PDB file of C-alpha atoms in Angstrom:
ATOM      1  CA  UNK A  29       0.000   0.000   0.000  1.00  0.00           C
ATOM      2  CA  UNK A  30       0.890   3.518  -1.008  1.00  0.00           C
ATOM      3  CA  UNK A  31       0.148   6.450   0.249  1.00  0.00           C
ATOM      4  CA  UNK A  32       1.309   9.737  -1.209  1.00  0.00           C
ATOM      5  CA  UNK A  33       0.542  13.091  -2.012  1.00  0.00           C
ATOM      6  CA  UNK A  34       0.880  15.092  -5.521  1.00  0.00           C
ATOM      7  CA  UNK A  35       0.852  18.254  -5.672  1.00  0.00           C
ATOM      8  CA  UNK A  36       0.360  20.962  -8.547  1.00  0.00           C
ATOM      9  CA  UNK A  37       3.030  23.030  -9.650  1.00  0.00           C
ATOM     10  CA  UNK A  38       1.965  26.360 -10.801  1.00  0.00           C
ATOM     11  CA  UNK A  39       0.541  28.553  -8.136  1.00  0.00           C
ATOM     12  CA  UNK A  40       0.833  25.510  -5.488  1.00  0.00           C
ATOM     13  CA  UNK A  41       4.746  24.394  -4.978  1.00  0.00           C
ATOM     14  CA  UNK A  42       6.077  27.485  -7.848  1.00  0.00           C
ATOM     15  CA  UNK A  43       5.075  31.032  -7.784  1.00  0.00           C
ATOM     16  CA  UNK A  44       4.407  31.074 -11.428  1.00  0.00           C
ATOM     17  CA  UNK A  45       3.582  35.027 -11.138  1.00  0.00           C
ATOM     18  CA  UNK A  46       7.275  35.977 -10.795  1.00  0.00           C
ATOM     19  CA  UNK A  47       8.063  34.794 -13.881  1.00  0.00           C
ATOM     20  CA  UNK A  48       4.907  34.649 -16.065  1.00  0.00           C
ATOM     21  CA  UNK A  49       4.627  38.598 -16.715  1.00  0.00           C
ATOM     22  CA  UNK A  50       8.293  39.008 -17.871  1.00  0.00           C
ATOM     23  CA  UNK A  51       8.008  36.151 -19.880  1.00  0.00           C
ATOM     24  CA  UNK A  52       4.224  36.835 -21.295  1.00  0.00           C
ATOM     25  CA  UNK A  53       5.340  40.538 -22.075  1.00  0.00           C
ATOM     26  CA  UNK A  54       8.140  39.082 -23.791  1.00  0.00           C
ATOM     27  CA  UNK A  55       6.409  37.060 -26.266  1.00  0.00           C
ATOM     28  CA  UNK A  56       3.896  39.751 -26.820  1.00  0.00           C
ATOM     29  CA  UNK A  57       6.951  42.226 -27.582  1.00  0.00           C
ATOM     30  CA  UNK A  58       7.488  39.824 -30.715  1.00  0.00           C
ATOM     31  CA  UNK A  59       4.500  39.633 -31.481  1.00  0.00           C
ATOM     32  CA  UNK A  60       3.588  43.857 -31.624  1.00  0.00           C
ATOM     33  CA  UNK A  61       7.086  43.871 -33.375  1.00  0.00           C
ATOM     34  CA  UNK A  62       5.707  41.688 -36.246  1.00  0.00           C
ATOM     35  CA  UNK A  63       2.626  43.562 -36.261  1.00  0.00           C
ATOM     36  CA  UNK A  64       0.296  40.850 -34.928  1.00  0.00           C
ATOM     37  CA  UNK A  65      -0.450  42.600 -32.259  1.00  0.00           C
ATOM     38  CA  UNK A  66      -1.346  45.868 -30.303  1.00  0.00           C
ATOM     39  CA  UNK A  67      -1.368  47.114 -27.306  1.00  0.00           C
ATOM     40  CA  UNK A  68      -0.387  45.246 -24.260  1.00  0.00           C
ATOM     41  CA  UNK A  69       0.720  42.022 -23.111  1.00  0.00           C
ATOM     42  CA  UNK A  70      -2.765  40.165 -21.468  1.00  0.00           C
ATOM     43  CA  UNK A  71      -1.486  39.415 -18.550  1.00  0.00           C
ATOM     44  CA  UNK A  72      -3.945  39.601 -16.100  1.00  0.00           C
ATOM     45  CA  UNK A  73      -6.580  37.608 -18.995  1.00  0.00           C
ATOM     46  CA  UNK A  74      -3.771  34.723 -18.315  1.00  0.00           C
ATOM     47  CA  UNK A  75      -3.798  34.438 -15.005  1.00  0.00           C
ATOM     48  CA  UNK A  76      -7.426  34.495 -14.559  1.00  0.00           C
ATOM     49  CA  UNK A  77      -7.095  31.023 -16.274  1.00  0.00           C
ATOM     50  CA  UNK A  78      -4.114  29.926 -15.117  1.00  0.00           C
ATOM     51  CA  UNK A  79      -3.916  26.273 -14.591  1.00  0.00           C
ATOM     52  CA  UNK A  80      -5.773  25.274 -17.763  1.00  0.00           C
ATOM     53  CA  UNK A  81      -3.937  23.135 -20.526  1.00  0.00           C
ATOM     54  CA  UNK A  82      -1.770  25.366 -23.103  1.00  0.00           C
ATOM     55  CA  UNK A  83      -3.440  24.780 -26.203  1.00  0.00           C
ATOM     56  CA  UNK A  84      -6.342  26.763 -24.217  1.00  0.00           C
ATOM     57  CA  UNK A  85      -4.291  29.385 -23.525  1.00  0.00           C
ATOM     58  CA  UNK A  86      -3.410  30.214 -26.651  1.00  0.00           C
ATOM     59  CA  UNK A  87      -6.203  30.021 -27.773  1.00  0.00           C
ATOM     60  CA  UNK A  88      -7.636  32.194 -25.587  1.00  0.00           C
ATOM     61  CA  UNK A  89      -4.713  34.933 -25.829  1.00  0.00           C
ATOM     62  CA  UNK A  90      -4.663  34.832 -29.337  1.00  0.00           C
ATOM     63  CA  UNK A  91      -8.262  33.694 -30.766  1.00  0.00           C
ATOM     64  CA  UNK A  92      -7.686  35.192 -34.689  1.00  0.00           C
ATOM     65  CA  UNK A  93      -4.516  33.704 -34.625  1.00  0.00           C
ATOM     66  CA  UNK A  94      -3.356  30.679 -36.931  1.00  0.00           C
ATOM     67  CA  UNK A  95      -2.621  26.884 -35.154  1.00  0.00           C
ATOM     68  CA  UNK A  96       0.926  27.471 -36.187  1.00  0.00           C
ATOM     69  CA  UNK A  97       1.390  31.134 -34.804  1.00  0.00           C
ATOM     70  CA  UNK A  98      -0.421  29.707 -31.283  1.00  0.00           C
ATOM     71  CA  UNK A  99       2.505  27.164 -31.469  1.00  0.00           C
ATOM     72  CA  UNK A 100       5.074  28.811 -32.400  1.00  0.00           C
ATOM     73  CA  UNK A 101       4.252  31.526 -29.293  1.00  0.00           C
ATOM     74  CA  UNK A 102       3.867  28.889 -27.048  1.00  0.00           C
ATOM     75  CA  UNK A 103       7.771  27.690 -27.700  1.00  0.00           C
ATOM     76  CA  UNK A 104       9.018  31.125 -27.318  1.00  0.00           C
ATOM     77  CA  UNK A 105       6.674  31.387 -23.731  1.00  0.00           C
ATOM     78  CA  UNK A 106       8.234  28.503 -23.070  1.00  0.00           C
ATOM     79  CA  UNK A 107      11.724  29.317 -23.483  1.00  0.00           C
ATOM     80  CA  UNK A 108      11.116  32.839 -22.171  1.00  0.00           C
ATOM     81  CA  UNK A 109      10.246  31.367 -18.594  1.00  0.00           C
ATOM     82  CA  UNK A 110      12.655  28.362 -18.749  1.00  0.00           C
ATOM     83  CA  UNK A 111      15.062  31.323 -18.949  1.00  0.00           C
ATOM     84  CA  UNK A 112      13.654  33.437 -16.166  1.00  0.00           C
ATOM     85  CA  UNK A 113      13.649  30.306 -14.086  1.00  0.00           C
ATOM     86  CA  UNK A 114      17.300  29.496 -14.659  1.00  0.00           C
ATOM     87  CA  UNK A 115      18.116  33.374 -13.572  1.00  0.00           C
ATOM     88  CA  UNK A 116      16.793  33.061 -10.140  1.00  0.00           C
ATOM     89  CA  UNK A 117      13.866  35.627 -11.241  1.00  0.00           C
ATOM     90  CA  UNK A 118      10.929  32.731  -9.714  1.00  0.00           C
ATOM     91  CA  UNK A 119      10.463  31.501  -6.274  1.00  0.00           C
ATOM     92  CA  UNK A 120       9.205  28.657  -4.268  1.00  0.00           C
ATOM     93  CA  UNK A 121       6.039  29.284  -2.294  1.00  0.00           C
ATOM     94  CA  UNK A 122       7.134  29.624   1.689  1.00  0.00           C
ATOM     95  CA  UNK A 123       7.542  26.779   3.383  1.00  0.00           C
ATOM     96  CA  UNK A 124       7.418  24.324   0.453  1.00  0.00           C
ATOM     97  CA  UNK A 125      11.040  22.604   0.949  1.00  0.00           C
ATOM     98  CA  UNK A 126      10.556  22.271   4.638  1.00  0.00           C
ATOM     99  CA  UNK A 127       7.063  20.751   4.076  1.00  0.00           C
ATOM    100  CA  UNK A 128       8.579  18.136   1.497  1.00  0.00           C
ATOM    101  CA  UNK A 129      11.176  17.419   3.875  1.00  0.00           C
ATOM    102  CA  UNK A 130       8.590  16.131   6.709  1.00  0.00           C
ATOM    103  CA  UNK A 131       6.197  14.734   4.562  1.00  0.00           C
ATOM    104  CA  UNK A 132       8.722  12.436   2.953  1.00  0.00           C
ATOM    105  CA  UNK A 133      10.248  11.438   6.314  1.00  0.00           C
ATOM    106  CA  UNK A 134       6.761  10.477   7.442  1.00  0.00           C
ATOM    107  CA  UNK A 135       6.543   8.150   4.483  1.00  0.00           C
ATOM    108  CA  UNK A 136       4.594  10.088   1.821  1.00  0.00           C
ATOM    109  CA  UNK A 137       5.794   9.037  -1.279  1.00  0.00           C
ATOM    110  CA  UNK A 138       5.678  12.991  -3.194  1.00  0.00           C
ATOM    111  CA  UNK A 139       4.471  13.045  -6.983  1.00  0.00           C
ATOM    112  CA  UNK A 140       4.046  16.379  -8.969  1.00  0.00           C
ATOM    113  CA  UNK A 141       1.457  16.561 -11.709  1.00  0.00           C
ATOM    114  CA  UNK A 142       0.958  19.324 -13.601  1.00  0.00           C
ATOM    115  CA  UNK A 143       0.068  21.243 -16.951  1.00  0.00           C
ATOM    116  CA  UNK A 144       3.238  22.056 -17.568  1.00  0.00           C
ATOM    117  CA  UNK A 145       5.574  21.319 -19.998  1.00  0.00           C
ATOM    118  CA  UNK A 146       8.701  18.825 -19.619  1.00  0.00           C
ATOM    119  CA  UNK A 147      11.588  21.128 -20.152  1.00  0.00           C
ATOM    120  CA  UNK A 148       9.354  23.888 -17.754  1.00  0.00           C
ATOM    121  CA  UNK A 149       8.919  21.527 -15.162  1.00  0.00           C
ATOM    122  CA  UNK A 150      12.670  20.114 -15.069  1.00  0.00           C
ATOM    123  CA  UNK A 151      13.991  23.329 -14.953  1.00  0.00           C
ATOM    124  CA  UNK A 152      11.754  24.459 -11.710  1.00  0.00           C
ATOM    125  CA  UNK A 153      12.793  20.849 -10.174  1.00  0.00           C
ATOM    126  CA  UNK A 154      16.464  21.436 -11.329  1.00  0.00           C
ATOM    127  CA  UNK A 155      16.860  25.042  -9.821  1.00  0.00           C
ATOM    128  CA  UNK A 156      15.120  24.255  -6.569  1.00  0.00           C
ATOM    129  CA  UNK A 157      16.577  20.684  -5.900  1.00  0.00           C
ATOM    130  CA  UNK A 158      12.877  19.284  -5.617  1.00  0.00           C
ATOM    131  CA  UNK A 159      14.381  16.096  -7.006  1.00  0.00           C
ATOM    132  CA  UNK A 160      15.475  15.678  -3.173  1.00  0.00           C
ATOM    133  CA  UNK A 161      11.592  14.945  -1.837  1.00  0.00           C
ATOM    134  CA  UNK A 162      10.079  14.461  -4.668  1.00  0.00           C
ATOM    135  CA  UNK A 163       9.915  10.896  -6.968  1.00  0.00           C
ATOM    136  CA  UNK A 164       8.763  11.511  -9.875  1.00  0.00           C
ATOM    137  CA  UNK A 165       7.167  14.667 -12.396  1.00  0.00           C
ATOM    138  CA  UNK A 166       4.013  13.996 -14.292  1.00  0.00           C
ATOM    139  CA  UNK A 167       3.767  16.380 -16.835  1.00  0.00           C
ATOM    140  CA  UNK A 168       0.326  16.868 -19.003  1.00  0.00           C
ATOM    141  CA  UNK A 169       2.697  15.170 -22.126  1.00  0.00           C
ATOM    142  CA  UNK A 170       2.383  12.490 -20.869  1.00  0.00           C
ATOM    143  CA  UNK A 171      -1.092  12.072 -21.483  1.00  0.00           C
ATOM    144  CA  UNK A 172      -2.776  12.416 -25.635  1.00  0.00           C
ATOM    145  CA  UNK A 173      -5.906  13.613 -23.968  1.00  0.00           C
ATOM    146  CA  UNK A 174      -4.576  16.895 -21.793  1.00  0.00           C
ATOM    147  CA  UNK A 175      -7.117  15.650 -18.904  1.00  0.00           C
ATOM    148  CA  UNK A 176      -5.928  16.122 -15.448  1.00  0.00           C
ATOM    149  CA  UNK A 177      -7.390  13.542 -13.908  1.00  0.00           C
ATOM    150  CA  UNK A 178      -6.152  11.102 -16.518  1.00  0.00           C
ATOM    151  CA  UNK A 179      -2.708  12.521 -15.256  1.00  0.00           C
ATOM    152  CA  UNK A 180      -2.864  11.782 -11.686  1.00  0.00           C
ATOM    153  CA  UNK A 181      -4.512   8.414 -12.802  1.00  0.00           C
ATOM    154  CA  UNK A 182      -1.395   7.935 -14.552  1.00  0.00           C
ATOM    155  CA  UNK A 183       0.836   8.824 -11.379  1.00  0.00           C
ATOM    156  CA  UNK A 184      -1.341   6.584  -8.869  1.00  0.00           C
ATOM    157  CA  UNK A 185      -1.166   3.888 -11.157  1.00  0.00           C
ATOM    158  CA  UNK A 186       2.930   4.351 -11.717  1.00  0.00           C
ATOM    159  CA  UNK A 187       3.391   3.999  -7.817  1.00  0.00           C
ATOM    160  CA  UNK A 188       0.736   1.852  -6.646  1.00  0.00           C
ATOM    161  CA  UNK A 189      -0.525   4.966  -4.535  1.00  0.00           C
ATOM    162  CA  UNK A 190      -3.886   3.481  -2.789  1.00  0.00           C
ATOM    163  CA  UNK A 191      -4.647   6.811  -0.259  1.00  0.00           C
ATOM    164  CA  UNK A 192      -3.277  10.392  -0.029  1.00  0.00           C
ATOM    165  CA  UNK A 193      -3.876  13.744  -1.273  1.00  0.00           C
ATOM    166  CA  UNK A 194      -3.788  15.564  -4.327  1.00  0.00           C
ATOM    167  CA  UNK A 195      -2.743  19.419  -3.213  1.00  0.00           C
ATOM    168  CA  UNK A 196      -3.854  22.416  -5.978  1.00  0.00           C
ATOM    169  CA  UNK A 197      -5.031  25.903  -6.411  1.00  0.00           C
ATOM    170  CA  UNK A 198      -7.892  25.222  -9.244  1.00  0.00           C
ATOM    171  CA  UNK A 199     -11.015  23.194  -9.929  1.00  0.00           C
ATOM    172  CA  UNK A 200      -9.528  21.057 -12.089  1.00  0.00           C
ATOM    173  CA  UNK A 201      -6.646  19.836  -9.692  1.00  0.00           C
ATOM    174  CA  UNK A 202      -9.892  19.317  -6.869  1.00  0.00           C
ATOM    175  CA  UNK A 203     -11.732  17.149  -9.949  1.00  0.00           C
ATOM    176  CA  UNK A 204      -9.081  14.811 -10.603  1.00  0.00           C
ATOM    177  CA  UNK A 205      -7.967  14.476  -6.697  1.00  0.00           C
ATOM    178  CA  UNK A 206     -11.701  13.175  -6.443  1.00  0.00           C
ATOM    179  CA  UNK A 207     -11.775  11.276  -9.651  1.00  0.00           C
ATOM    180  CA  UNK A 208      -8.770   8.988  -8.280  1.00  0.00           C
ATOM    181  CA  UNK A 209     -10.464   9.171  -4.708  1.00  0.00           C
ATOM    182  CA  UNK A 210      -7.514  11.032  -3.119  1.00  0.00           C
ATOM    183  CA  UNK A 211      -8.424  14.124  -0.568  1.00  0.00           C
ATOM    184  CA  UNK A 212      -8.458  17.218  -2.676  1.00  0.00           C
ATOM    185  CA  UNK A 213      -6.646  20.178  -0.385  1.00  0.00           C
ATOM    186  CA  UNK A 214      -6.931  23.458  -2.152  1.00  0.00           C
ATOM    187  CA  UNK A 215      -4.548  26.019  -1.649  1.00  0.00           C
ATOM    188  CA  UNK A 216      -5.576  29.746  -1.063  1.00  0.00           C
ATOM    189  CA  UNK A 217      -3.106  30.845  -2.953  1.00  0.00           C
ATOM    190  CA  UNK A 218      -2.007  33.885  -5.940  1.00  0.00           C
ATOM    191  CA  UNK A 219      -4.399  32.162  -9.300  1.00  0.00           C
ATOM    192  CA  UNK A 220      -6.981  30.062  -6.221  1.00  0.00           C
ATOM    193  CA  UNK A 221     -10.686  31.565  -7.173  1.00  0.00           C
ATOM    194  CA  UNK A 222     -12.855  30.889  -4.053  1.00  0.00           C
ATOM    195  CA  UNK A 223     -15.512  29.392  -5.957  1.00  0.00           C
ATOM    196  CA  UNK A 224     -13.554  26.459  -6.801  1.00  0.00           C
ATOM    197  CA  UNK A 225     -12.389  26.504  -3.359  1.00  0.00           C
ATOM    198  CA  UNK A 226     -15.332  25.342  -1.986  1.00  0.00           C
ATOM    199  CA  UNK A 227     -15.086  22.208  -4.499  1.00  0.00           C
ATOM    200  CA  UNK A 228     -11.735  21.358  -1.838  1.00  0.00           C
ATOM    201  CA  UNK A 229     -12.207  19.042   1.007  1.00  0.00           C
ATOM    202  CA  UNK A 230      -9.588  21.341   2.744  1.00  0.00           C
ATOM    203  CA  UNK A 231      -8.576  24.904   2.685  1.00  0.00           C
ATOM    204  CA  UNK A 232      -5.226  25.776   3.473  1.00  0.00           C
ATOM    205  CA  UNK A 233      -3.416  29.019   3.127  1.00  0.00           C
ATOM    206  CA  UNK A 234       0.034  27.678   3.789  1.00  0.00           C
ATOM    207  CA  UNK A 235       1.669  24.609   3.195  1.00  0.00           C
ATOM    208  CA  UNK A 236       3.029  23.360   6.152  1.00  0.00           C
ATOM    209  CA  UNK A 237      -0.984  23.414   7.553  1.00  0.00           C
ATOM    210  CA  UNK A 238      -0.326  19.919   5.109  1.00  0.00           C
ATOM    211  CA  UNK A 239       1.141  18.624   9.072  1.00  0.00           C
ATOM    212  CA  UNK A 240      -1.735  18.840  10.575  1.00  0.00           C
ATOM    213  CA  UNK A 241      -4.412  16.995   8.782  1.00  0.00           C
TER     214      UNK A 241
END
């Protein structure tokens, strides 16, 4: 028997917002200087959905746009924050490497699974030394149909995990925590809409309240 918890990345373990502005502005720079777009950067538009699977986002961000410009921004997004990662510009949330550190020495076996791309996700576990507490990074590649739940199914079925908790900031982390009937904990944190809260078996408004329940 298994019991572990996974957690989100973006907006749960990673503060996302340090880096998503430079690197959305960015992108959008390229895009005004190529005359596809004016105005500026929709940043605030992006974090209102942040969390949802990146083909939505572009789509979303850039709704007249061709398939092929959406991907192409994506890549440079993509490399944009990778960058910004690697330069110390992001943070962990508070708390988040101590929390890791007691949950794994009280047996928790740790899983991340997120939206996130595999470079994006490596470079966040690279530059923070997550690696050290946590086993393995599911990434939404790894799944054809971009579901979340389908994700974590993936991760509980990878590890055997038979109880836990699956720790996020949206709906969608709360729907597949109950899909794969894991305790959803939602986390009142920068992108968390209350709304969706209440879908949570658990509020929490920092990690290390992950002790006491």
């Amino acid at each position: 028997m298994t019991k572990a918890i996974i957690f989100d990345m973006d907006g749960t373990l990673f503060q996302t917002e340090m880096v998503l502005e430079h690197a959305l502005e960015a992108v959008f720079s390229d895009l005004r200087s190529e005359g596809k777009w004016e105005g500026a950067a929709p940043v605030e538009t992006y974090k209102e959905i942040m969390g949802v699977p990146l083909p939505v986002v572009w789509d979303t961000l850039l709704p007249k746009e061709t398939d092929k410009v959406k991907e192409e921004m994506n890549e440079r997004f993509q490399t944009y924050l990778i960058s910004s990662i690697q330069e110390g510009k992001g943070a962990l949330y508070p708390h988040v490497l101590e929390t890791l550190a007691d949950l794994k020495e009280e047996g928790y076996t740790l899983l991340v699974a997120s939206n996130g791309l595999p470079d994006y996700l490596k470079a966040i576990v690279e530059t923070y030394h997550l690696d050290h507490y946590i086993s393995d990074v599911f990434s939404i590649a790894r799944v054809a149909s971009g579901d979340k739940g389908e994700l974590v199914e993936k991760a509980c079925n990878s590890y055997g995990v038979t109880k836990g908790m699956g720790v996020g900031d949206r709906l969608s982390d709360f729907k597949a925590a109950h899909r794969n009937r894991l305790k959803a904990i939602g986390c009142r944190f920068d992108f968390s809409k209350e709304e969706e809260l209440k879908e949570a078996d658990i509020i929490i408004d920092d990690l290390q309240e992950l002790m006491n329940i």
